[in-house]
Coordinates of C-alpha atoms in Angstrom, one line a residue:
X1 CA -74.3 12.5 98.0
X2 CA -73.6 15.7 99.1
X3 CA -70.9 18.4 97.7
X4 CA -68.4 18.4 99.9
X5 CA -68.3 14.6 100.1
X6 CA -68.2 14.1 96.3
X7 CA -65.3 16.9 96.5
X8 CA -63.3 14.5 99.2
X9 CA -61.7 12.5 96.2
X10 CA -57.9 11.7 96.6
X11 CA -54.7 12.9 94.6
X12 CA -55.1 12.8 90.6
X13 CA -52.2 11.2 88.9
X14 CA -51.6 14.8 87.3
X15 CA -51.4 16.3 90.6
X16 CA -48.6 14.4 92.0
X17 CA -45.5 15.9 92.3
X18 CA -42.8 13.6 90.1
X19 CA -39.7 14.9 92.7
X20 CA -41.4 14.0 96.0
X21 CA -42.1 10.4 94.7
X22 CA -38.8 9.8 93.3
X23 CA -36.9 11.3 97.1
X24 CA -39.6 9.5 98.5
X25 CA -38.2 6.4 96.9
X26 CA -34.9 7.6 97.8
X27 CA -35.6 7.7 101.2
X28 CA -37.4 4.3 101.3
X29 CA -33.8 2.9 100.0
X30 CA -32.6 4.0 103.3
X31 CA -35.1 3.2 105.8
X32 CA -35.1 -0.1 104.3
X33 CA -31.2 -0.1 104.7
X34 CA -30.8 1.1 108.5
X35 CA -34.0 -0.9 109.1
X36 CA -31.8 -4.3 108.4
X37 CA -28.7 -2.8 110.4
X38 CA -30.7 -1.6 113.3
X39 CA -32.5 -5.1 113.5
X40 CA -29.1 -6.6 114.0
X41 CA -27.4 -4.4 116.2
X42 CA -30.5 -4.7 118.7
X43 CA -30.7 -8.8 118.2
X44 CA -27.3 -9.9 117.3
X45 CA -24.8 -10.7 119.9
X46 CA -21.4 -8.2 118.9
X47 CA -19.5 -12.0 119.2
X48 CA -21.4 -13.6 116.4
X49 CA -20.8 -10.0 114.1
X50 CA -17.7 -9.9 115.2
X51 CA -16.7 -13.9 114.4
X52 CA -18.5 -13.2 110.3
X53 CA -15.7 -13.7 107.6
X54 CA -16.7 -10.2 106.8
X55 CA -16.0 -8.6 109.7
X56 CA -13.4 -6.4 108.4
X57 CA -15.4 -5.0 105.7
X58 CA -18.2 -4.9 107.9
X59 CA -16.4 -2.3 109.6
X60 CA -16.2 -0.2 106.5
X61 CA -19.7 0.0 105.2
X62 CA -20.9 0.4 108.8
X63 CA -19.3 3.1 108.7
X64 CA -20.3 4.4 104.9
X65 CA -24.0 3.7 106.0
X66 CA -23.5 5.7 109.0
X67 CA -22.3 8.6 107.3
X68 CA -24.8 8.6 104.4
X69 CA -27.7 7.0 105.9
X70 CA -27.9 6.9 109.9
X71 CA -31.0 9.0 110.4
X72 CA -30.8 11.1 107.3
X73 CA -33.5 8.7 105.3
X74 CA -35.8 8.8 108.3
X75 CA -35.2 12.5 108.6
X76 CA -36.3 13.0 105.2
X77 CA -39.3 10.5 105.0
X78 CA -40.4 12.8 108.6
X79 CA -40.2 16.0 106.0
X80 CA -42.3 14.3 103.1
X81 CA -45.0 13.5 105.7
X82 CA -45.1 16.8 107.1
X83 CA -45.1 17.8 103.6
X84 CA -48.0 15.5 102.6
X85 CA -50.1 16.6 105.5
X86 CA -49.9 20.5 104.2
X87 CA -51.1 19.2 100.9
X88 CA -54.0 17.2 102.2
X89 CA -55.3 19.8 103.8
X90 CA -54.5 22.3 101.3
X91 CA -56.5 20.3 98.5
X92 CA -59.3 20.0 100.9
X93 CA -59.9 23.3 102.0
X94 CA -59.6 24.1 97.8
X95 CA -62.3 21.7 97.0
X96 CA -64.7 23.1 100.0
X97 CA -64.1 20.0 102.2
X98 CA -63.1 19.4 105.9
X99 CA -59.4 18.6 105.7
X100 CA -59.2 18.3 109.4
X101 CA -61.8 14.9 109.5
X102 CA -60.1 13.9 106.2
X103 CA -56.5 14.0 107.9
X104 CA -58.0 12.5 111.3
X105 CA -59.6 9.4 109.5
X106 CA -56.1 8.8 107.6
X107 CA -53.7 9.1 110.4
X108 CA -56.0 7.0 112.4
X109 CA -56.2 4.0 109.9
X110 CA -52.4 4.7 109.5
X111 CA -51.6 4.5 113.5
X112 CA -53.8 0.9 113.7
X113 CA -51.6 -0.2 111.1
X114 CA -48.5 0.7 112.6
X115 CA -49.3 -0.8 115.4
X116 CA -50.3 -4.2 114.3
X117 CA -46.8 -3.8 112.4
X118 CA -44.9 -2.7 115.7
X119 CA -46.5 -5.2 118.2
X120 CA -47.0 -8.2 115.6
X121 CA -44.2 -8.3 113.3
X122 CA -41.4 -5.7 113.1
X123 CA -39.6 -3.9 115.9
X124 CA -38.6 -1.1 114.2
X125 CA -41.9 0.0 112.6
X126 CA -42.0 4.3 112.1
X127 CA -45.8 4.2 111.5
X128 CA -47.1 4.2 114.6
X129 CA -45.5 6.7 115.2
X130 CA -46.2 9.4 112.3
X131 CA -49.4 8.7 113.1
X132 CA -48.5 9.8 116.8
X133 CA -47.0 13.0 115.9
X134 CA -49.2 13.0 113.1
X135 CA -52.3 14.2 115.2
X136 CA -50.0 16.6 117.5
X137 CA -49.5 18.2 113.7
X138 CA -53.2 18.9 113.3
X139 CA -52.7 21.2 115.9
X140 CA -50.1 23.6 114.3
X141 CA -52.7 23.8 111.2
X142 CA -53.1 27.3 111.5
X143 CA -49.7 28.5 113.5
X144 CA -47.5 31.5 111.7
X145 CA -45.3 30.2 109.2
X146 CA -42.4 31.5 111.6
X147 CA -43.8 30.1 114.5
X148 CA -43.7 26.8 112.5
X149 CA -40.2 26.8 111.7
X150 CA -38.6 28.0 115.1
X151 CA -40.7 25.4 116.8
X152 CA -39.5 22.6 114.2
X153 CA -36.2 23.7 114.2
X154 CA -36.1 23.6 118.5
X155 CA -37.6 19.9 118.4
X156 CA -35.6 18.5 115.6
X157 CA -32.1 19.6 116.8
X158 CA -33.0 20.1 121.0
X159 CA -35.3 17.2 121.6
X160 CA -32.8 14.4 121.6
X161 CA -30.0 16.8 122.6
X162 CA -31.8 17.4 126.0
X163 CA -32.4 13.9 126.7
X164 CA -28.5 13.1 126.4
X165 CA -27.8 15.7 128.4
X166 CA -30.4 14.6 131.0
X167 CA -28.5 11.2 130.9
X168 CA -25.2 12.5 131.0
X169 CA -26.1 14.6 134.1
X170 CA -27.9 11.7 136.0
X171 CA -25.8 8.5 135.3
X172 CA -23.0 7.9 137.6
X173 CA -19.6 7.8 136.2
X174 CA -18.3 4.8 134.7
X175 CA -21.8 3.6 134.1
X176 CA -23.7 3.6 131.0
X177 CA -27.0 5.0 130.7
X178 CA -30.0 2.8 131.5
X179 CA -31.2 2.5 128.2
X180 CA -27.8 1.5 126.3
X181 CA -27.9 -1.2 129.6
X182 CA -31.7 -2.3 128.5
X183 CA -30.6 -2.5 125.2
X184 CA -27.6 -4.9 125.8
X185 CA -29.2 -7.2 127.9
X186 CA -32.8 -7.3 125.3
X187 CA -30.1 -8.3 122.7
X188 CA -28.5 -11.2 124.3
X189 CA -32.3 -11.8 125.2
X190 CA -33.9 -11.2 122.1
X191 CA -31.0 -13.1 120.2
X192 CA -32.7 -16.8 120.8
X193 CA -36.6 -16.2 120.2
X194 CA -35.8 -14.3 116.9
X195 CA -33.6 -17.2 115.8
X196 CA -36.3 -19.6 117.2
X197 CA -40.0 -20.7 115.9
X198 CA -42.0 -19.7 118.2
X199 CA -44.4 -17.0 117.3
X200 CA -45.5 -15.7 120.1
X201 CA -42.4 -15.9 122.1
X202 CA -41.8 -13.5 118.8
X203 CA -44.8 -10.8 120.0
X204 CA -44.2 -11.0 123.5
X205 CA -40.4 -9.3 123.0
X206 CA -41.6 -6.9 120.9
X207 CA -44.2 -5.4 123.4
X208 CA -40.9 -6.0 125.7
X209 CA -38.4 -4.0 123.6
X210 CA -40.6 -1.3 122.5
X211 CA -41.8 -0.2 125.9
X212 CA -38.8 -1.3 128.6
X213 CA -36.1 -0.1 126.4
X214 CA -37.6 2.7 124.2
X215 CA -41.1 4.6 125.1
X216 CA -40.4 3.7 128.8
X217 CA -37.3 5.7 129.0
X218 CA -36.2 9.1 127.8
X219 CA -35.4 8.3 124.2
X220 CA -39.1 7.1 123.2
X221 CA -40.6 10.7 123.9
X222 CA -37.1 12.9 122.6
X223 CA -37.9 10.9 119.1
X224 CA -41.2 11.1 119.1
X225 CA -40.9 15.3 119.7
X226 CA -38.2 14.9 117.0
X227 CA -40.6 13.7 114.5
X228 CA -43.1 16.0 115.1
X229 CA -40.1 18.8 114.4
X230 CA -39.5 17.5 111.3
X231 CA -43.4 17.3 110.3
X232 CA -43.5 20.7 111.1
X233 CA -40.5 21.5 109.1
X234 CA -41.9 19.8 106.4
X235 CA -45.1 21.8 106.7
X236 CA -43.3 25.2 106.4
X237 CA -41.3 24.0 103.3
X238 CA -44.7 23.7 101.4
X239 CA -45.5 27.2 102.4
X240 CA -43.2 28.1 100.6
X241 CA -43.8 26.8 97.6
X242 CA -40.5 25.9 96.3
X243 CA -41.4 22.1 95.7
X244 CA -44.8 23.1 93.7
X245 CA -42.7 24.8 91.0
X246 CA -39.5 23.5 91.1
X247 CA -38.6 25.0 87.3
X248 CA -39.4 28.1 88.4
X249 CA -36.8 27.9 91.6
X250 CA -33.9 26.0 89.4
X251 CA -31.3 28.0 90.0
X252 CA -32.1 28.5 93.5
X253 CA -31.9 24.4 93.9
X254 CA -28.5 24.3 91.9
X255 CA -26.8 27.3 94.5
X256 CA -28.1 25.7 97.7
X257 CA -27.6 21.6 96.8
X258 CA -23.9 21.8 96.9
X259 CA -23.9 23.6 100.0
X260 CA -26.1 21.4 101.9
X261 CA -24.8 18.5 100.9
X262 CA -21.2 19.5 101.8
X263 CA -22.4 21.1 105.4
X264 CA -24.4 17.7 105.8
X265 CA -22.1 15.2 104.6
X266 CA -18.8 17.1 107.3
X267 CA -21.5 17.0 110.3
X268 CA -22.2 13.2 109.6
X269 CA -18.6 12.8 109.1
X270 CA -18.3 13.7 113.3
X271 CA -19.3 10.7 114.6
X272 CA -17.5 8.2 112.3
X273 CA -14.7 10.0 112.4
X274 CA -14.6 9.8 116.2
X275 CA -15.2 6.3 116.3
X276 CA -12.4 5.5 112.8
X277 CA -10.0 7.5 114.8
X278 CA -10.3 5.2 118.4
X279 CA -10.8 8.3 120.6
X280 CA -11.8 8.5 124.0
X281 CA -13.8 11.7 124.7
X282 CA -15.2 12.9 127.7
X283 CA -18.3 11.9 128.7
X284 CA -20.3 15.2 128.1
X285 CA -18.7 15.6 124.3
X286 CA -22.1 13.4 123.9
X287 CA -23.8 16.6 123.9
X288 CA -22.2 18.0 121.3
X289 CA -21.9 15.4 119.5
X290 CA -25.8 14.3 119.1
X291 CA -26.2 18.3 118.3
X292 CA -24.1 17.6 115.2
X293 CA -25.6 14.2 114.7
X294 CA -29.4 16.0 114.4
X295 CA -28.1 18.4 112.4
X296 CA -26.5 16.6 109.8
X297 CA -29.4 14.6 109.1
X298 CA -31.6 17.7 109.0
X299 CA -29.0 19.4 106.5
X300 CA -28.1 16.1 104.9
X301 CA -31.7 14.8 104.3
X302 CA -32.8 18.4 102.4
X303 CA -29.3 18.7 100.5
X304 CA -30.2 14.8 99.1
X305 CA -34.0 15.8 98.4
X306 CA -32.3 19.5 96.9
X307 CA -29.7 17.3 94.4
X308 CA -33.0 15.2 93.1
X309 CA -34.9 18.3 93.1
X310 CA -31.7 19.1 90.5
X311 CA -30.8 16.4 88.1
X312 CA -34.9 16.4 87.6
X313 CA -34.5 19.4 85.9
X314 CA -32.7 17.2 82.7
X315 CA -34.8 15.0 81.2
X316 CA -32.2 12.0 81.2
X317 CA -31.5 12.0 85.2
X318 CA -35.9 12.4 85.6
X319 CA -36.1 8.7 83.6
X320 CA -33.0 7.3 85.3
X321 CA -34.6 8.2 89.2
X322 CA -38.0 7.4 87.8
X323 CA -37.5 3.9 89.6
X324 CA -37.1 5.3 92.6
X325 CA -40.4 7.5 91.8
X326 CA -42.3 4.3 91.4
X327 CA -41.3 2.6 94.8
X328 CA -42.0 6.0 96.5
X329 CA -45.0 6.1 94.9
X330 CA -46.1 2.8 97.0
X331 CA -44.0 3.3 99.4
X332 CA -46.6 2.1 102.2
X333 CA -47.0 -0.8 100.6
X334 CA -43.0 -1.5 100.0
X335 CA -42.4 -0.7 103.1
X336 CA -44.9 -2.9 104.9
X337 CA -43.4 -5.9 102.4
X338 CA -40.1 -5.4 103.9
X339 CA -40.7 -6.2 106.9
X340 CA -42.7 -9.1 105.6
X341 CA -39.7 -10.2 103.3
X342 CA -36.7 -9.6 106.7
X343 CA -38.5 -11.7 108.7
X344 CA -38.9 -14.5 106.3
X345 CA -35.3 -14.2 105.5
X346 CA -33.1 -13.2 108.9
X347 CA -36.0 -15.1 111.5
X348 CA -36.0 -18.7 112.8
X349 CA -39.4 -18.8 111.6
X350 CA -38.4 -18.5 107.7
X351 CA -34.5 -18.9 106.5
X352 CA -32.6 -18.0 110.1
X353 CA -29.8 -16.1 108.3
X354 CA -29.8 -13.2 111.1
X355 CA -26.6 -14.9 112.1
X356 CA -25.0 -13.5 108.7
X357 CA -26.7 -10.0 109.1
X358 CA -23.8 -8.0 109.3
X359 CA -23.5 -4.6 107.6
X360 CA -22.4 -6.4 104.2
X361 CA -25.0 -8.8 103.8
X362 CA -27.0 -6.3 105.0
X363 CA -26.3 -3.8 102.7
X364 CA -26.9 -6.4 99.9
X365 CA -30.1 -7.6 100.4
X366 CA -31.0 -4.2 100.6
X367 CA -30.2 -3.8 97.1
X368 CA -31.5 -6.3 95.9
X369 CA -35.0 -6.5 97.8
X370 CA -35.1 -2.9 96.6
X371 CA -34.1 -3.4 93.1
X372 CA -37.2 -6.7 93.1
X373 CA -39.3 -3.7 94.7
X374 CA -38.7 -0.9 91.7
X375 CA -39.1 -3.4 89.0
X376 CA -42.9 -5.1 90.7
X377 CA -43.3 -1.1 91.9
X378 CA -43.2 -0.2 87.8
X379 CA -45.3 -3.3 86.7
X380 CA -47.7 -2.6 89.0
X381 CA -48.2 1.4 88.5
X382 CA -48.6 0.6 84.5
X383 CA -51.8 -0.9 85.5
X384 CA -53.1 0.1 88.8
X385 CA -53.5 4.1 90.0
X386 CA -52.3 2.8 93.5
X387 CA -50.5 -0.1 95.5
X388 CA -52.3 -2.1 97.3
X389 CA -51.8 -0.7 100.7
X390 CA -52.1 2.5 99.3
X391 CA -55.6 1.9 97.7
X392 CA -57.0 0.4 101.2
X393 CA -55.3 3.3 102.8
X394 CA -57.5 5.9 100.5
X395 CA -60.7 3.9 100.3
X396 CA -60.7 3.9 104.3
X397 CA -60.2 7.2 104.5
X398 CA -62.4 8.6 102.2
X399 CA -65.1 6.1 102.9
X400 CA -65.8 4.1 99.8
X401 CA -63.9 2.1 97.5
X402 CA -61.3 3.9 95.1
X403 CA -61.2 3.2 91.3
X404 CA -58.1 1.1 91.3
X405 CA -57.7 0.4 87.0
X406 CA -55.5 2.6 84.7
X407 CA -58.7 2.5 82.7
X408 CA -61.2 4.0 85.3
X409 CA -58.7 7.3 86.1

């Protein structure tokens, strides 16, 4: 065996940073959250949502998870991987190893599994693509930290920006973009197979729905060049170094929280607001209007993951989040189970209860999957260095088998 492949060894458990997993976790909450509201949105007709018995409250935490949620959890799990990826590589220059074939063999693994996830089981699946954007990242390696963060900054807030503009400018008046057209006619299409039994009825419209209404218009690429803005945002923040020494940077955290979470919570407030109120804007107030959208989850996403960075500080808030540290901590493998777990419970093939999927049941079985998640995600770290997905993850990627005992770290 030679040097550098017996220095290719993953994380330690002391080298983890405890504030990443525990906004990790945070942002898993939230992604698991939207995940559920998305779903029924794109496969539940508006008459059965609108016919619930919870209808009117529906309207109410729609609203709340718009404001806090909407974007900002995927915003900020886009950060941590950007994040992640300057620490990999990081490490394995450190230790005298390739980084760049390290990285390449894990974001490969990671885009077959996201794919199996997208075309096989879950329509909403982000894997794929990180994994994506996760190779475009390789190449900004060795880019000027300034360079980095004008770049991120252009692609998080421009990339979506530009593509509603290009709609507004091209679709006729009166008429609603193609892809809100595609998407309103796959969810009176979709609304039968998912409630249905057949499987592969199942696959077939989620190679539909993913291409036709997503990659195949302008939307699919303006995410996908969002993402990679984020990753890159992420990878600036960890040349920093504010998030390696977080005691040492304290007081910075405690001026700057308050302020982001204030400027991110008013720009989430736009759209709600818009939409509370029963105005009718002008078509090109879009514009605008997604500007402040991808700006508030930027700013809302680091004033959450600034607020952790915070109440870590006291020892009391560290062992109240550290639930949230242990689900981030598998996050892969909670997330994965989600999926897993919404299909067995809103799909024809498992419970059917899609039909009650409206932002109140929803938002419950959120909680409560997530609260089943925390409690097997702390059983499962006192005796195992990894989750399960994780430890396949690492063992592909480094090419053998990790130790996977407490007792052999």
């Amino acid at each position: 065996m030679t040097e550098s492949t017996t220095a290719a060894i993953p994380t330690r458990q002391a080298d983890r940073i405890g504030e990443i997993d525990i906004i990790r976790g945070l942002a898993l909450f939230g992604v698991l959250w939207m995940n559920l509201n998305s779903n029924a949105e794109f496969a539940v007709p508006p008459q059965v949502l609108a016919a619930l018995p919870t209808a009117g409250l529906d309207r109410w935490i729609g609203l709340v998870g718009d404001w806090l949620a909407q974007g900002k959890a995927q915003c900020l799990f886009s950060i941590l991987f950007g994040f992640g990826f300057a620490i990999l590589s990081h490490r394995a220059e450190a230790r005298g190893v390739d980084g760049h074939a390290l990285y390449l063999r894990r974001v490969l693994i990671l885009l077959v599994i996201g794919l199996a996830h997208l075309f096989l089981l879950w329509m909403g699946d982000i894997l794929h693509a990180y994994a994506l954007m996760g190779l475009a990242l390789m190449l900004t390696r060795r880019w000027p930290s300034r360079l980095l963060l004008i770049l991120g900054l252009v692609l998080a807030l421009g990339a979506l920006t530009t593509a509603i503009a290009w709609y507004v400018a091209v679709t006729p008046r009166g008429s609603p973009p193609d892809f809100v057209a595609l998407q309103a006619a796959g969810t009176a299409r979709r609304w039968p197979i998912f409630m249905g039994q057949d499987y592969s009825a199942l696959v077939r419209e989620l190679w539909i729905a993913n291409g036709r209404e997503f990659y195949l218009t302008a939307i699919g690429p303006a995410f996908l060049a969002t993402i990679l803005g984020r990753f890159m945002l992420g990878s600036w923040l960890f040349r920093q170094g504010w998030m390696q020494d977080t005691a040492r940077y304290a007081d910075a955290f405690r001026r700057v929280a308050p302020w982001l979470l204030v400027i991110g919570l008013g720009l989430a407030a736009v759209t709600p607001g818009i939409e509370l109120a029963g105005l009718r804007l002008p078509r090109w107030s879009q514009i605008p209007r997604t500007l402040a959208d991808e700006a508030s989850q930027l700013v809302l996403a680091l004033g959450y993951a600034a607020g952790i960075v915070v109440l870590c500080q006291t020892t009391v808030w560290r062992r109240l989040l550290s639930g949230l540290g242990a689900a981030g901590q598998m996050a892969l493998t909670n997330y994965l189970t989600q999926s897993l777990v919404f299909v067995f419970v809103l799909y024809g093939l498992g419970l059917g209860w899609l039909k009650y999927a409206g932002p109140t049941f929803c938002l419950a079985l959120a909680l409560v999957v997530y609260a089943v998640q925390i409690v097997i995600s702390r059983w499962w770290l006192a005796r195992f260095r990894f989750g399960p997905a994780e430890w396949l993850w690492r063992s592909a990627t480094y090419g053998r088998w990790q130790p996977l005992l407490r007792a052999e770290d």
